[in-house]
XYZ file of C-alpha atoms in Angstrom:
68
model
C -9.515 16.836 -33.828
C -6.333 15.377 -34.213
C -3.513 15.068 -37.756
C -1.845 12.434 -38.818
C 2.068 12.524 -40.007
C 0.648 13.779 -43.568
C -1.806 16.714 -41.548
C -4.994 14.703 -42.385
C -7.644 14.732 -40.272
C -8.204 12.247 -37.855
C -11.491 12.057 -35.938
C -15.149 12.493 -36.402
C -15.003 15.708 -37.753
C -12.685 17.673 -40.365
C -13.197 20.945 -39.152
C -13.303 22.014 -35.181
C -15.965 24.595 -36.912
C -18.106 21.407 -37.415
C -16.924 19.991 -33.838
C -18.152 23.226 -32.500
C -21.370 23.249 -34.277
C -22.807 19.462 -33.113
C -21.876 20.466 -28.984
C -25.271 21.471 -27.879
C -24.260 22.610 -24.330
C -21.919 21.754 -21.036
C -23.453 21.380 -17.791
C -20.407 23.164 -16.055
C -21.848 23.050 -12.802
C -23.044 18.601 -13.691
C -19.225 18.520 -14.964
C -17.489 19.829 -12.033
C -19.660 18.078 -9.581
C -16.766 17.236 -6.616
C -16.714 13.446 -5.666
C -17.361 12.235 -2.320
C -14.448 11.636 -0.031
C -15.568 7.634 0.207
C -15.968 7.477 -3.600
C -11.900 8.781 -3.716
C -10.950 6.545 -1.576
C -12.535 3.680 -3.062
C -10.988 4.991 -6.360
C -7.123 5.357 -4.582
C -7.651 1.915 -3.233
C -8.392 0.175 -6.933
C -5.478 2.016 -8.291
C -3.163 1.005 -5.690
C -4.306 -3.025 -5.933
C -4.061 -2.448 -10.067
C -0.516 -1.416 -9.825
C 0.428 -3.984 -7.234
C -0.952 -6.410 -9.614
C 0.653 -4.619 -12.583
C 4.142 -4.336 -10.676
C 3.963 -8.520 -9.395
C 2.969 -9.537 -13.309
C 5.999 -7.285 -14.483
C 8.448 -8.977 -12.328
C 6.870 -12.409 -12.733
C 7.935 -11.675 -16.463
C 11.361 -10.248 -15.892
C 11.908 -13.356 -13.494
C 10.787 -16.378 -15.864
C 11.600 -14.737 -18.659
C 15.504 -16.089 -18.614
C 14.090 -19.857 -18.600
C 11.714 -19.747 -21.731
């Protein structure tokens, strides 16, 4: 549950009593399942390319950006 700048609720519930109440149950041991070591790496790799991508776009911007 989160509060706005005027401390009203934001979210799906108003109370974390009621947020409490509609959680069933955590699977800790499901939850904290490790990954394997070629699922990370597949993951690192992504992120890497995305913020190569993200970097090129940003200076692509900061480059052309003069001439519009």
């Amino acid at each position: 549950m989160a509060f706005d700048g005027r401390s009203t609720p934001v979210g799906r519930y108003d109370a974390l009593r009621d947020a409490k109440r509609a959680v069933l149950s955590v699977d800790a041991a499901q939850s904290a399942k490790p990954r394997s070591s070629r699922t990370r790496r597949v993951f690192e790799r992504a992120a890497a390319v995305t913020g190569i991508v993200a970097g090129g776009v940003a200076l692509t911007a900061g480059a052309v950006a003069p001439y519009l």
